Structures are given as C-alpha cells and as structure tokens.
XYZ file of C-alpha atoms in Angstrom:
676
model
C 0.000 0.000 0.000
C 2.832 2.406 0.816
C 4.501 1.733 -2.577
C 1.170 2.388 -4.237
C 0.776 5.737 -2.431
C 4.345 6.727 -3.301
C 3.773 5.965 -6.975
C 0.506 7.968 -6.970
C 2.164 10.901 -5.204
C 5.167 10.911 -7.570
C 2.904 10.763 -10.629
C 0.707 13.602 -9.366
C 3.754 15.779 -8.638
C 4.956 15.426 -12.257
C 3.555 16.965 -15.409
C 0.759 17.655 -16.210
C -0.710 17.603 -12.682
C 2.048 19.365 -10.573
C 0.221 18.945 -7.262
C 3.343 19.244 -4.982
C 2.102 16.630 -2.507
C 4.113 14.897 0.189
C 3.079 11.824 2.152
C 1.496 13.816 4.961
C -0.487 16.237 2.813
C -1.643 13.494 0.452
C -2.717 11.240 3.325
C -4.619 14.111 4.962
C -6.764 14.828 1.891
C -10.500 14.902 2.500
C -12.898 12.593 0.585
C -14.124 15.506 -1.546
C -10.532 16.488 -2.343
C -9.656 12.870 -3.202
C -12.641 12.714 -5.540
C -11.481 15.977 -7.139
C -8.001 14.472 -7.672
C -9.596 11.398 -9.288
C -11.754 13.669 -11.464
C -8.626 15.616 -12.558
C -6.848 12.382 -13.528
C -9.906 11.265 -15.502
C -10.023 14.710 -17.156
C -6.420 14.211 -18.282
C -7.526 10.972 -19.978
C -10.829 12.374 -21.311
C -11.133 16.207 -21.436
C -14.937 15.950 -21.097
C -14.457 14.941 -17.446
C -13.037 18.358 -16.470
C -15.629 19.250 -13.798
C -15.550 20.881 -10.381
C -17.307 18.300 -8.224
C -18.427 20.974 -5.747
C -20.799 22.198 -8.447
C -22.076 18.675 -9.173
C -24.392 16.338 -7.298
C -22.721 13.251 -5.718
C -24.934 10.861 -7.713
C -23.979 12.537 -10.986
C -20.282 12.422 -10.036
C -20.444 8.701 -9.221
C -22.399 7.956 -12.404
C -19.947 9.910 -14.562
C -16.875 8.240 -13.053
C -18.378 4.738 -13.150
C -19.363 5.122 -16.815
C -15.860 6.254 -17.795
C -14.210 3.488 -15.732
C -16.492 0.989 -17.470
C -15.417 2.326 -20.862
C -11.760 2.080 -19.792
C -12.437 -1.551 -18.678
C -11.394 -1.110 -15.063
C -12.223 -4.246 -13.059
C -12.224 -3.909 -9.265
C -11.198 -7.059 -7.423
C -14.012 -9.066 -5.838
C -17.520 -10.364 -6.501
C -20.953 -8.665 -6.696
C -20.994 -7.615 -3.046
C -17.552 -6.044 -3.488
C -18.914 -4.213 -6.536
C -21.650 -2.647 -4.405
C -19.065 -1.614 -1.780
C -16.893 -0.232 -4.597
C -19.770 1.976 -5.789
C -20.516 3.173 -2.250
C -16.817 3.874 -1.623
C -16.604 5.846 -4.859
C -19.608 7.942 -3.839
C -18.259 8.761 -0.348
C -14.599 9.111 -1.475
C -13.156 6.139 0.437
C -9.353 5.857 0.308
C -9.208 2.015 -0.046
C -11.380 2.372 -3.152
C -9.846 5.477 -4.767
C -6.139 4.623 -4.243
C -6.240 1.456 -6.451
C -8.195 3.351 -9.120
C -5.613 6.177 -9.162
C -2.741 3.665 -9.251
C -4.332 1.816 -12.185
C -5.067 5.030 -14.116
C -1.633 6.608 -13.595
C 0.173 3.404 -14.601
C -1.324 3.344 -18.115
C -2.334 6.935 -18.887
C -1.294 6.939 -22.565
C -3.050 3.655 -23.290
C -6.223 4.854 -21.574
C -6.143 8.157 -23.483
C -6.202 6.196 -26.719
C -9.015 3.951 -25.417
C -11.111 6.953 -24.324
C -10.560 8.632 -27.697
C -11.674 5.496 -29.561
C -14.658 5.017 -27.240
C -16.076 8.380 -28.385
C -16.479 6.957 -31.910
C -16.780 3.180 -31.454
C -19.366 2.768 -28.667
C -22.459 1.812 -30.633
C -25.783 3.468 -29.849
C -28.402 0.751 -29.417
C -31.580 1.673 -31.343
C -34.783 -0.192 -30.343
C -36.125 -2.594 -32.966
C -39.502 -0.831 -33.162
C -37.758 2.400 -34.269
C -35.741 0.521 -36.894
C -38.983 -0.306 -38.704
C -38.941 3.272 -40.001
C -36.978 3.527 -43.266
C -35.265 6.858 -42.469
C -34.138 5.616 -39.044
C -32.892 2.347 -40.556
C -30.976 4.223 -43.296
C -29.339 6.594 -40.812
C -28.422 3.652 -38.552
C -26.863 1.858 -41.534
C -24.877 4.991 -42.473
C -23.756 5.280 -38.840
C -22.473 1.676 -38.847
C -20.687 2.202 -42.184
C -18.989 5.348 -40.851
C -17.916 3.443 -37.738
C -16.319 0.718 -39.891
C -14.596 3.372 -42.028
C -13.218 5.007 -38.879
C -11.852 1.626 -37.715
C -10.011 1.078 -41.001
C -8.621 4.619 -41.048
C -7.409 4.342 -37.463
C -5.694 1.025 -38.239
C -3.963 2.590 -41.247
C -2.906 5.540 -39.091
C -1.420 3.230 -36.457
C 0.380 1.215 -39.119
C 1.842 4.398 -40.581
C 2.970 5.497 -37.135
C 4.746 2.197 -36.501
C 6.007 1.697 -40.069
C 9.098 3.859 -39.480
C 8.641 6.247 -42.386
C 10.491 9.463 -41.636
C 9.630 12.905 -42.998
C 13.089 13.230 -44.524
C 12.592 10.079 -46.625
C 9.130 11.230 -47.705
C 10.518 14.626 -48.706
C 13.280 12.936 -50.700
C 10.692 10.766 -52.459
C 8.539 13.815 -53.198
C 11.496 15.755 -54.607
C 12.514 12.752 -56.756
C 8.952 12.411 -58.025
C 8.805 16.125 -58.846
C 12.055 15.808 -60.828
C 10.645 12.834 -62.699
C 7.478 14.826 -63.354
C 9.495 17.724 -64.806
C 11.439 15.322 -67.011
C 8.227 13.710 -68.234
C 6.693 17.132 -68.987
C 9.776 18.050 -71.019
C 9.634 14.761 -72.906
C 5.916 15.252 -73.617
C 6.519 18.778 -74.910
C 9.380 17.525 -77.096
C 7.179 14.752 -78.517
C 4.336 17.246 -79.116
C 6.665 19.453 -81.119
C 7.781 16.457 -83.174
C 4.172 15.304 -83.760
C 2.841 18.768 -84.706
C 5.047 18.779 -87.806
C 3.318 15.619 -89.100
C 0.099 15.727 -91.121
C -3.256 14.834 -89.445
C -1.645 14.801 -86.010
C -4.962 15.568 -84.261
C -6.621 12.565 -85.904
C -3.659 10.380 -84.988
C -3.770 11.581 -81.358
C -7.487 10.831 -81.218
C -6.949 7.304 -82.560
C -4.078 6.739 -80.089
C -6.295 7.903 -77.227
C -9.077 5.548 -78.321
C -6.538 2.714 -78.596
C -5.317 3.385 -75.040
C -8.899 3.426 -73.720
C -9.706 0.162 -75.503
C -6.541 -1.465 -74.162
C -7.488 -0.420 -70.618
C -10.958 -1.860 -71.163
C -9.426 -5.063 -72.503
C -7.174 -5.367 -69.438
C -10.120 -4.691 -67.135
C -12.277 -7.306 -68.911
C -9.429 -9.842 -68.864
C -9.015 -9.256 -65.137
C -12.762 -9.688 -64.598
C -12.706 -12.868 -66.696
C -9.839 -14.269 -64.624
C -11.632 -13.395 -61.361
C -14.829 -15.079 -62.565
C -12.837 -18.156 -63.618
C -11.265 -18.326 -60.174
C -14.644 -17.911 -58.501
C -16.112 -20.626 -60.728
C -13.216 -22.950 -59.956
C -13.572 -22.383 -56.195
C -17.354 -22.850 -56.402
C -16.933 -26.127 -58.323
C -14.394 -27.353 -55.778
C -16.698 -26.395 -52.914
C -19.612 -28.165 -54.624
C -17.520 -31.282 -55.147
C -16.422 -31.298 -51.506
C -20.018 -30.944 -50.359
C -21.169 -33.697 -52.744
C -18.433 -36.011 -51.514
C -19.375 -35.323 -47.913
C -23.039 -35.925 -48.748
C -22.232 -39.208 -50.489
C -20.053 -40.405 -47.641
C -22.719 -39.456 -45.111
C -25.402 -41.256 -47.155
C -23.259 -44.353 -47.470
C -22.489 -44.268 -43.750
C -26.189 -43.798 -42.941
C -27.314 -46.507 -45.375
C -25.208 -49.373 -44.040
C -24.794 -48.295 -40.422
C -26.697 -48.763 -37.216
C -27.034 -46.222 -34.391
C -24.551 -48.196 -32.254
C -21.857 -48.184 -34.949
C -22.458 -44.485 -35.630
C -22.121 -43.708 -31.937
C -18.885 -45.739 -31.733
C -17.471 -43.974 -34.769
C -18.381 -40.583 -33.351
C -16.844 -41.491 -29.988
C -13.622 -42.571 -31.729
C -13.507 -39.314 -33.706
C -14.153 -37.290 -30.540
C -11.399 -39.143 -28.673
C -8.971 -38.616 -31.553
C -9.820 -34.916 -31.795
C -9.519 -34.518 -28.012
C -6.107 -36.184 -28.088
C -4.979 -33.937 -30.936
C -6.283 -30.776 -29.235
C -5.270 -31.485 -25.639
C -1.988 -33.395 -26.047
C -0.404 -33.333 -29.488
C -1.076 -29.807 -30.713
C -0.096 -28.143 -27.384
C 3.182 -30.122 -27.358
C 3.934 -29.163 -30.946
C 3.037 -25.541 -30.211
C 5.282 -25.527 -27.156
C 8.161 -27.048 -29.158
C 7.690 -24.468 -31.909
C 7.665 -21.679 -29.324
C 10.877 -23.032 -27.795
C 12.501 -23.234 -31.231
C 11.343 -19.703 -32.026
C 12.645 -18.410 -28.697
C 15.959 -20.176 -29.275
C 16.242 -18.786 -32.822
C 15.369 -15.268 -31.631
C 18.008 -15.598 -28.943
C 20.545 -16.762 -31.538
C 19.637 -13.876 -33.866
C 19.844 -11.287 -31.087
C 23.320 -12.440 -30.039
C 26.341 -11.012 -31.889
C 28.218 -12.992 -34.532
C 30.339 -15.777 -33.027
C 33.891 -16.565 -34.032
C 35.864 -19.793 -33.970
C 37.060 -19.202 -30.408
C 33.484 -18.709 -29.179
C 32.439 -21.976 -30.820
C 35.328 -23.819 -29.144
C 34.268 -22.416 -25.763
C 30.688 -23.563 -26.329
C 31.855 -27.050 -27.326
C 33.969 -27.272 -24.185
C 30.978 -26.200 -22.041
C 28.778 -28.804 -23.753
C 31.351 -31.510 -23.055
C 31.584 -30.481 -19.384
C 27.798 -30.569 -19.012
C 27.627 -34.001 -20.696
C 30.268 -35.355 -18.265
C 28.287 -33.977 -15.314
C 25.129 -35.645 -16.645
C 26.931 -38.972 -17.021
C 28.283 -38.689 -13.456
C 24.805 -38.010 -12.093
C 23.422 -41.019 -14.006
C 26.189 -43.218 -12.573
C 25.431 -41.996 -9.034
C 21.776 -42.759 -9.548
C 22.633 -46.240 -10.838
C 24.885 -46.833 -7.790
C 22.025 -46.087 -5.419
C 19.909 -48.800 -7.064
C 16.665 -48.057 -5.179
C 13.994 -50.735 -5.887
C 11.064 -48.275 -5.840
C 12.822 -46.047 -8.340
C 13.531 -49.128 -10.500
C 9.842 -50.057 -10.592
C 8.905 -46.486 -11.332
C 11.482 -46.350 -14.121
C 9.910 -49.477 -15.676
C 6.462 -47.881 -15.526
C 7.874 -44.655 -16.911
C 9.517 -46.522 -19.801
C 6.260 -48.328 -20.577
C 4.311 -45.067 -20.423
C 6.810 -43.328 -22.703
C 6.683 -46.255 -25.189
C 2.856 -46.164 -25.203
C 2.829 -42.379 -25.658
C 5.297 -42.654 -28.546
C 3.165 -45.356 -30.182
C 0.100 -43.219 -29.680
C 1.804 -40.217 -31.289
C 2.992 -42.374 -34.202
C -0.520 -43.765 -34.782
C -1.982 -40.253 -34.589
C 0.528 -39.057 -37.158
C -0.262 -42.040 -39.401
C -3.981 -41.297 -39.101
C -3.355 -37.649 -39.931
C -1.261 -38.634 -42.956
C -3.936 -41.065 -44.186
C -6.565 -38.340 -43.823
C -4.399 -35.958 -45.830
C -3.832 -38.653 -48.495
C -7.582 -39.312 -48.639
C -8.256 -35.595 -49.063
C -5.615 -35.342 -51.832
C -7.088 -38.400 -53.619
C -10.569 -36.894 -53.374
C -9.229 -33.659 -54.872
C -7.579 -35.618 -57.716
C -10.827 -37.522 -58.309
C -12.785 -34.262 -58.446
C -10.242 -32.854 -60.941
C -10.619 -35.963 -63.110
C -14.410 -35.650 -62.956
C -14.162 -32.025 -64.040
C -11.921 -33.002 -66.943
C -14.358 -35.696 -68.113
C -17.276 -33.265 -67.697
C -15.492 -30.644 -69.808
C -14.569 -33.269 -72.422
C -17.981 -34.926 -72.754
C -20.348 -32.437 -71.090
C -21.866 -35.114 -68.825
C -20.935 -36.463 -65.436
C -19.597 -40.020 -65.152
C -21.948 -42.290 -63.238
C -20.776 -44.921 -60.773
C -22.143 -48.470 -60.204
C -25.167 -47.824 -57.995
C -26.017 -44.571 -59.734
C -25.773 -46.269 -63.160
C -28.158 -49.050 -62.022
C -30.645 -46.468 -60.770
C -30.344 -44.602 -64.065
C -31.039 -47.830 -66.071
C -34.098 -48.647 -63.909
C -35.407 -45.111 -64.438
C -34.955 -45.461 -68.204
C -36.845 -48.784 -68.227
C -39.758 -47.385 -66.227
C -39.858 -44.311 -68.465
C -39.815 -46.451 -71.648
C -42.797 -48.556 -70.407
C -44.684 -45.357 -69.471
C -43.878 -43.921 -72.901
C -45.275 -46.997 -74.690
C -48.520 -46.894 -72.633
C -48.974 -43.171 -73.234
C -48.255 -43.640 -76.966
C -50.937 -46.356 -77.242
C -53.495 -44.184 -75.382
C -52.709 -41.239 -77.708
C -53.246 -43.470 -80.792
C -56.672 -44.620 -79.471
C -57.686 -41.035 -78.714
C -56.646 -39.917 -82.206
C -58.817 -42.671 -83.750
C -61.829 -41.650 -81.631
C -61.218 -37.979 -82.513
C -61.336 -38.843 -86.246
C -64.654 -40.705 -85.844
C -66.190 -37.844 -83.868
C -65.104 -35.318 -86.484
C -66.796 -37.379 -89.193
C -70.084 -37.667 -87.233
C -69.985 -33.928 -86.512
C -69.669 -33.078 -90.210
C -72.577 -35.426 -91.114
C -74.830 -33.848 -88.458
C -73.949 -30.335 -89.645
C -74.855 -31.281 -93.228
C -78.235 -32.740 -92.105
C -78.980 -29.613 -90.003
C -78.266 -27.343 -92.978
C -80.564 -29.403 -95.256
C -83.423 -29.287 -92.680
C -82.996 -25.509 -92.268
C -83.146 -25.001 -96.041
C -86.315 -27.132 -96.305
C -87.954 -25.183 -93.444
C -87.144 -21.823 -95.091
C -88.632 -22.947 -98.408
C -91.860 -24.110 -96.670
C -92.159 -20.757 -94.748
C -91.682 -18.791 -98.019
C -94.404 -20.854 -99.721
C -96.827 -20.207 -96.790
C -95.879 -16.488 -96.584
C -94.494 -16.614 -93.022
C -90.740 -16.381 -93.565
C -88.707 -15.988 -90.312
C -91.414 -17.653 -88.198
C -89.113 -20.356 -86.791
C -86.410 -17.828 -85.846
C -88.905 -15.546 -84.043
C -90.457 -18.588 -82.347
C -87.067 -19.670 -81.027
C -86.289 -16.125 -79.793
C -89.670 -15.870 -78.008
C -89.135 -19.209 -76.304
C -85.658 -18.153 -75.206
C -86.906 -14.754 -73.864
C -89.818 -16.380 -71.989
C -87.429 -18.864 -70.415
C -85.143 -16.038 -69.303
C -88.151 -14.066 -67.894
C -89.369 -17.039 -65.902
C -85.858 -17.531 -64.461
C -85.641 -13.813 -63.459
C -89.101 -13.941 -61.817
C -88.073 -16.986 -59.832
C -84.877 -15.194 -58.692
C -86.892 -12.123 -57.609
C -89.321 -14.238 -55.613
C -86.451 -16.008 -53.916
C -84.671 -12.753 -53.022
C -87.897 -11.241 -51.577
C -88.502 -14.323 -49.447
C -84.877 -14.222 -48.244
C -85.121 -10.522 -47.362
C -88.347 -11.010 -45.381
C -86.736 -13.865 -43.468
C -83.642 -11.719 -42.729
C -85.820 -8.841 -41.436
C -87.697 -11.195 -39.134
C -84.411 -12.607 -37.790
C -82.990 -9.101 -37.219
C -86.120 -7.993 -35.325
C -85.930 -11.064 -33.115
C -82.193 -10.505 -32.447
C -82.730 -6.812 -31.570
C -85.528 -7.663 -29.126
C -83.352 -10.358 -27.487
C -80.398 -7.969 -27.155
C -82.630 -5.247 -25.644
C -84.012 -7.624 -23.043
C -80.474 -8.868 -22.251
C -78.993 -5.330 -21.993
C -81.732 -3.842 -19.770
C -80.146 -5.124 -16.543
C -76.677 -4.125 -17.739
C -77.858 -0.555 -18.511
C -79.299 -0.234 -14.996
C -75.981 -1.363 -13.476
C -74.102 1.024 -15.795
C -76.149 4.002 -14.569
C -75.348 3.138 -10.933
C -71.675 2.745 -11.783
C -71.633 6.126 -13.552
C -72.991 7.795 -10.436
C -70.337 6.062 -8.319
C -67.653 7.101 -10.817
C -68.695 10.755 -10.583
C -68.612 10.613 -6.763
C -65.179 8.931 -6.788
C -63.761 11.469 -9.273
C -64.890 14.296 -6.995
C -63.252 12.615 -4.002
C -60.072 11.976 -6.065
C -59.855 15.645 -7.077
C -60.239 16.726 -3.443
C -57.594 14.240 -2.248
C -55.270 15.269 -5.076
C -55.534 18.946 -4.141
C -54.815 18.013 -0.500
C -51.850 15.880 -1.590
C -50.433 18.664 -3.785
C -50.640 21.211 -0.974
C -49.055 18.773 1.515
C -46.333 17.809 -0.994
C -45.538 21.462 -1.674
C -45.153 22.111 2.078
C -42.970 19.038 2.534
C -40.866 19.967 -0.497
C -40.228 23.460 0.886
C -39.299 21.938 4.286
C -37.019 19.413 2.567
C -35.235 22.113 0.565
C -34.689 24.136 3.759
C -33.356 21.063 5.575
C -31.061 20.223 2.640
C -29.639 23.744 2.628
C -29.053 23.541 6.361
C -27.423 20.090 6.031
C -25.213 21.391 3.201
C -24.162 24.361 5.315
C -23.412 22.126 8.315
C -21.415 19.750 6.139
C -19.322 22.599 4.795
C -18.696 23.822 8.343
C -17.780 20.268 9.389
C -15.367 19.941 6.465
C -13.765 23.290 7.302
C -13.359 22.301 10.942
C -11.904 18.909 9.964
C -9.443 20.575 7.574
C -8.420 23.006 10.361
C -8.018 20.105 12.750
C -5.808 18.161 10.339
C -3.819 21.283 9.512
C -3.150 22.009 13.178
C -2.175 18.350 13.754
C 0.274 18.507 10.866
C 1.731 21.789 12.110
C 2.137 20.311 15.617
C 3.898 17.261 14.181
C 6.178 19.461 12.074
C 7.023 21.599 15.117
C 7.694 18.492 17.221
C 10.039 17.158 14.551
C 11.835 20.506 14.301
C 12.095 20.720 18.123
C 13.502 17.188 18.259
C 16.070 18.025 15.590
C 17.030 21.235 17.413
C 17.565 19.381 20.720
C 19.639 16.737 18.975
C 21.699 19.458 17.299
C 22.305 21.216 20.612
C 23.353 17.939 22.275
C 25.786 17.185 19.465
C 27.164 20.712 19.464
C 27.634 20.848 23.280
C 29.038 17.298 23.651
C 32.818 16.870 24.029
C 32.918 13.796 21.741
C 34.384 14.660 18.324
C 32.355 11.990 16.524
C 29.112 13.452 17.871
C 30.252 16.930 16.792
C 30.913 15.585 13.281
C 27.340 14.321 13.138
C 26.051 17.835 13.846
C 24.443 19.704 10.941
C 26.643 22.781 11.531
C 29.802 20.730 11.066
C 28.345 19.112 7.927
C 27.424 22.497 6.470
C 30.900 23.940 7.209
C 32.486 20.912 5.576
C 30.211 21.302 2.504
C 31.014 25.041 2.240
C 34.752 24.292 2.356
C 34.383 21.698 -0.374
C 32.364 24.109 -2.515
C 34.971 26.861 -2.041
C 37.744 24.483 -3.185
C 35.626 23.486 -6.176
C 35.071 27.181 -7.010
C 38.832 27.833 -6.925
C 39.471 24.944 -9.318
C 36.756 26.154 -11.684
C 38.157 29.709 -11.642
C 41.592 28.334 -12.541
C 40.041 26.363 -15.419
C 38.219 29.516 -16.569
C 41.514 31.428 -16.583
C 43.195 28.722 -18.676
C 40.282 28.725 -21.122
C 40.370 32.514 -21.463
C 44.104 32.455 -22.166
C 43.765 29.724 -24.843
C 40.546 31.092 -26.408
C 42.222 33.442 -28.901
C 44.729 30.909 -30.336
C 42.025 28.237 -30.525
C 39.703 30.548 -32.477
C 42.531 31.381 -34.907
C 43.247 27.703 -35.385
C 39.550 26.980 -36.048
C 39.439 29.811 -38.613
C 42.538 28.387 -40.303
C 40.875 24.962 -40.513
C 37.736 26.503 -42.048
C 39.841 28.338 -44.632
C 41.664 25.105 -45.406
C 38.322 23.354 -45.864
C 37.111 26.065 -48.284
C 40.381 25.824 -50.204
C 40.025 22.027 -50.557
C 36.402 22.422 -51.665
C 37.489 24.936 -54.290
C 40.186 22.558 -55.543
C 37.610 19.791 -55.733
C 35.256 21.955 -57.830
C 38.096 22.960 -60.150
C 39.093 19.332 -60.589
C 35.519 18.327 -61.415
C 35.190 21.167 -63.960
C 38.461 20.152 -65.579
C 37.253 16.552 -65.855
C 33.960 17.670 -67.461
C 35.852 19.821 -69.976
C 38.216 16.993 -70.887
C 35.241 14.696 -71.457
C 33.716 17.212 -73.955
C 36.906 17.974 -75.812
C 40.584 18.915 -75.536
C 41.855 22.472 -74.997
C 45.248 23.279 -76.641
C 47.141 26.552 -76.041
C 49.339 27.694 -78.899
C 50.645 31.134 -79.502
C 48.652 32.719 -76.716
C 45.431 31.269 -78.104
C 43.158 28.514 -76.765
C 41.758 25.947 -79.205
C 39.008 23.361 -78.396
C 39.344 20.076 -80.276
C 36.230 17.825 -80.204
C-alpha cells in the first residue's frame, strides 16, 4: 500500500498535474478532495471529465466516473458484493477504493487516453427494434455503422503508418525525386508534341491513339474480370464437389450403419480430436515456441567466431560429463522403488510414442484421402469438360437404367393411349360433319316451306320468343327467392334486436349506478389530489430548507476537519523541528568529536569548504580557457579556410574533368583551341 501511495504521489507531482504533494499532505486529503483528484486524472484521460465536483451532485459524479471506468475496462477485485461496496466507496470518497483506481489510471495513462478517444467513436448506440422499422431511421443507422467501420479502417492505417518507421526526410526525398521525374516527363511530352505537330493529321492520330489506349485499358479490365470469374467458378466447383463427396459419404455411412456403430465412430472421432487438441497440438506448439525463442536468442546475439564456438563445445562436453556422473550416481544407489517407477515410466513413454505415431499415421492417411478426393474431383471435371456429362458410378448407373426402363414402359402406354384417342377424334369429327350437313338441309327445307306459306322468319322468331320467356321465368323466380330471403332476414334481425334489448336492460341499470359512483369517486379523487399537492408542496419546501441547512453544516464540518488536520500537521512538524534542534544542541555541546561531526553545523561547514575548493578549481580552469581562447579561435578559422580551399580545388578538378570529357583544350601562340 505504501509503494502504491508513493507511486501515486510521484505521478501527481509530475507533469501535467504538478500537485506538490508529500506523504502527509496526500494522506490528509478529504474525501471531496480525493474525488477531485480522481476527477482531474480522468479529465487528463478524457477532457470531457473536467468538472468541479463541488458544483455537481454526488450521484452525478459517481455515475460519470463509473461510466468512464467501465469504458476504460477497469475491473475492481471481488464479486458482486464487493462491486456494491466499490460503488458506495466511490460515492463517499473512500481511500481504499480510490487509491487502487488512481494507481491503475496513472500506470497506463497513454493507453487509456487512446481507449477513451476510440470510445467516443466506437461505442455503438443501441436503437430499439420498433424504431428501426422506419426507413429513415434504418438508413441513418446503416450509415452510422458504415462510418464506424470506415473510422476503424482509417485508425488502423494511421497506427500502421505510425509504426512503419517512415520518416519525414525520406518522404521529402521521395517527393522531390517524383517532382524531378514529373518535370522530365513534362519536357519529354513537350518535345514529342513538337515532333508530332510537324506531321500531317496529327490531331486525328492523337485521337486514334487515345481511343486505342482506352480500348486497351478496357481489354485489361475485362481480362481481369474474366480471370476473377474463372477463379470464382473454380472455387465454387471445388466447394460443390467437396459438399457432394461429404453428402455421399454421409449417405453411405447412414445406409449401411446402425445407431450403435455411428455412436462408436463418433466417440472414436471425438477421442482422436480430443487427443490432438489437448496433447499433441499443445506439445507441438510448445516445441515451436521453444525453437522460435531459441532462434530469436541466436539472432539477437552477436556474430560468433571460432574461439566462441570452441568455448561452447567445451561447455557442452563439461555438461555431458556432469550428466553422465549423475546417471552413474543414480545407478549406484539402485533403489527398488525407483527401478519399478522407471519401468512404468519406460512403458508409459513407449505407449505415448506409439500413440503419437498412430496419430501421425492417421493424420497422414486423412491428408492422403483428401488429396485423392481432390484428384478424383479434378478428373471428374476433366471428363465433364470433355464430354459435357458427369460419369456415373455403379449404384447410380443401375438407378439410371431402372429409371430409363420405367420411363420407356410409361412412354409406350402413353403412346398407345394417344393413338386410341386420335382414332376416336377422327370418328367424332366425321359424325360432326354429317350432323352439320343434315342440319343445314333441314334448315333449307324449313325456309322454303315458310316462303311458300308467306311466313318467312317464323321459326327464328319462335325460337327467340321461347328463349326470352325462359329467361323471364328464371328472373321472376330469382326475384321471388330474393324477396322471401329478405323477409326472413328482417324477421331474424327484429328477433335478435328484441333479445339484445331484453339482455342489456339489466346491464344498462348497473351502468347508470356505476356512472354515479364514478362521478362521486372522481370528486373525491380531485379533493384528495388537491390536499396531496398542498401537503407535498409544504414538505418539499421543508425538505429544501433542511437540505440547505445540512449542506451548510457539512461545509462547516469539512472546514473544521481541515483546520483540525492542519493544526495536527503543524504540531507534528514543530515536534520534529524541536527534536532536531535538541539533537543538534546535544551534538554541538558534547565533548565527543564523533558526535560533533554528526552535527548539521559541522556538515554544512564541511560542505562550504568543499564548494569553495571546487570554485577555486573552476576559476583556474576559466583562466586557462580565457588564455587559450584566442589561439584556438585562430586555429579553427585556419581549418575553415583550409576546408574552403580544398572544396574549391575539388570543384576545379571536377570542372576540368567535365571539360576533358567534352573535348581537348590546346594553347598555342597565346590562343586557346578546343578540339572535339
């Protein structure tokens, strides 16, 4: 606990808090002051928490701090009852509750700042499902989720860029190199434009070249899409084949298996998987971790020479000799219990090795089976592409043959039925034509007879009258039926209304009595409500007065407590100073030289003498530096001049080399000639 308080005090005395606490002042802080310190630390993590708790209700303070601690994933030690005590301690400002929180926050301030910043954007607002039925609310919620995902990706990219190690100097170099390349490309483009402008129809040629470039880009894009679709098709076919193989194997297993055999097989698979998960894979993972740790250790160590290797070999030999000696000592003891245990250990190790070997064999056979299934699926795909049909196996081929036989018999039966129906259809068509011819002859004879008698159209009008009379009789029957139905419905309705009236008479009487009671009760309720409101208003005013008085008394109590603690601290400080003064006087008055040396006065005189000697030495050094300052400055100036001279010679040499590469300068007769 004391280390925890020291760490908290040291952290609060540093930036950005600068509280200037010592152990006494920090331990004498009041609960309100401790809560203010906790609020300041939380405000450093999240600036929204910058609040003066004297202007805030205690419940709001506790709620605000608990919500932020929940976001920061602070977990107080203990169960549910301890959680309730934690909340109460946070409300009242208990030291056993606040000290661990401060220690946890100050230990990981930077990490918690990042977590609080991310919590502002990544804590999802839960929208009730009934509100999501609205389209606008659902669209805005979807946009909100998309923006949250975009923020996650951007923050990950930002963190990767921060840790990638790119420096601004390298980026500036890259930018300058890219700008130079851009200038060179612009110059080349301008040069090519000048060369093209001299040619005929250069605009038409540029247009065709642009179209060619666009078409090539389209072709590349389409080829890429084609390749992606081929890959997707290939993966889908493979997935389909895997699923079909699994389905076939499951059908075969279900067809010729009983529940007992299935259960045994499942138990064996579960045991094998448990062995692989609990024993084999953890061992392999541990071995890999050890190898990785060893390799990292080897990489981190500096390069070893031949002498280092000889030393390591000698150490290995020494360790091997020690191991052999220990084995010999153990063999000399020859304890019978250890011998029996060694036998059991050997048997257990042999069994475990056999088990591991069988597990590896099973794993290899499974991998071989999977590879063979993949090869079989590839072969099936090849045959399907070659012939367009899938190759059928034994059972499937038998089923296919049986289907064909049943379909052929059905086809023959249906074909025979169709032939019979066609024959009947021909006969019926012939009879229909004969009847039509007879009907036409009879109609012609009837018309001739009517014309002879002078009553042409009599048969047609007779048929129409018969048809109209038949329709009229049908309509009259329908009207009579509807009238009878309506009269019956009216009678039923009258009877139902009379029954309902007789049934509702008693209910109406009861309803009238209940209405009167309801009016009386509403009047009483209004009176009681007015009495309650007046009483509540009086109690509320009394409560507010009492709260003000309690607040005032609390403030007075806090002031008195702070005065009390301050006076106690001052008394303790004075007692300590008095004790030190008495000790100093005893040491100063005593005749013992060792006691006098322990006195503060003697220590201060000794320190002043040492500081005076140090000052003398420093003044002597200053004098030496002043004397040698002028010559040293001259020497530095001479070195700078020498550096400029060498730089000038270097430039001249480079210019001379460039001139010699272009041509040769010859001086003859006071003239310079350049020969290329």
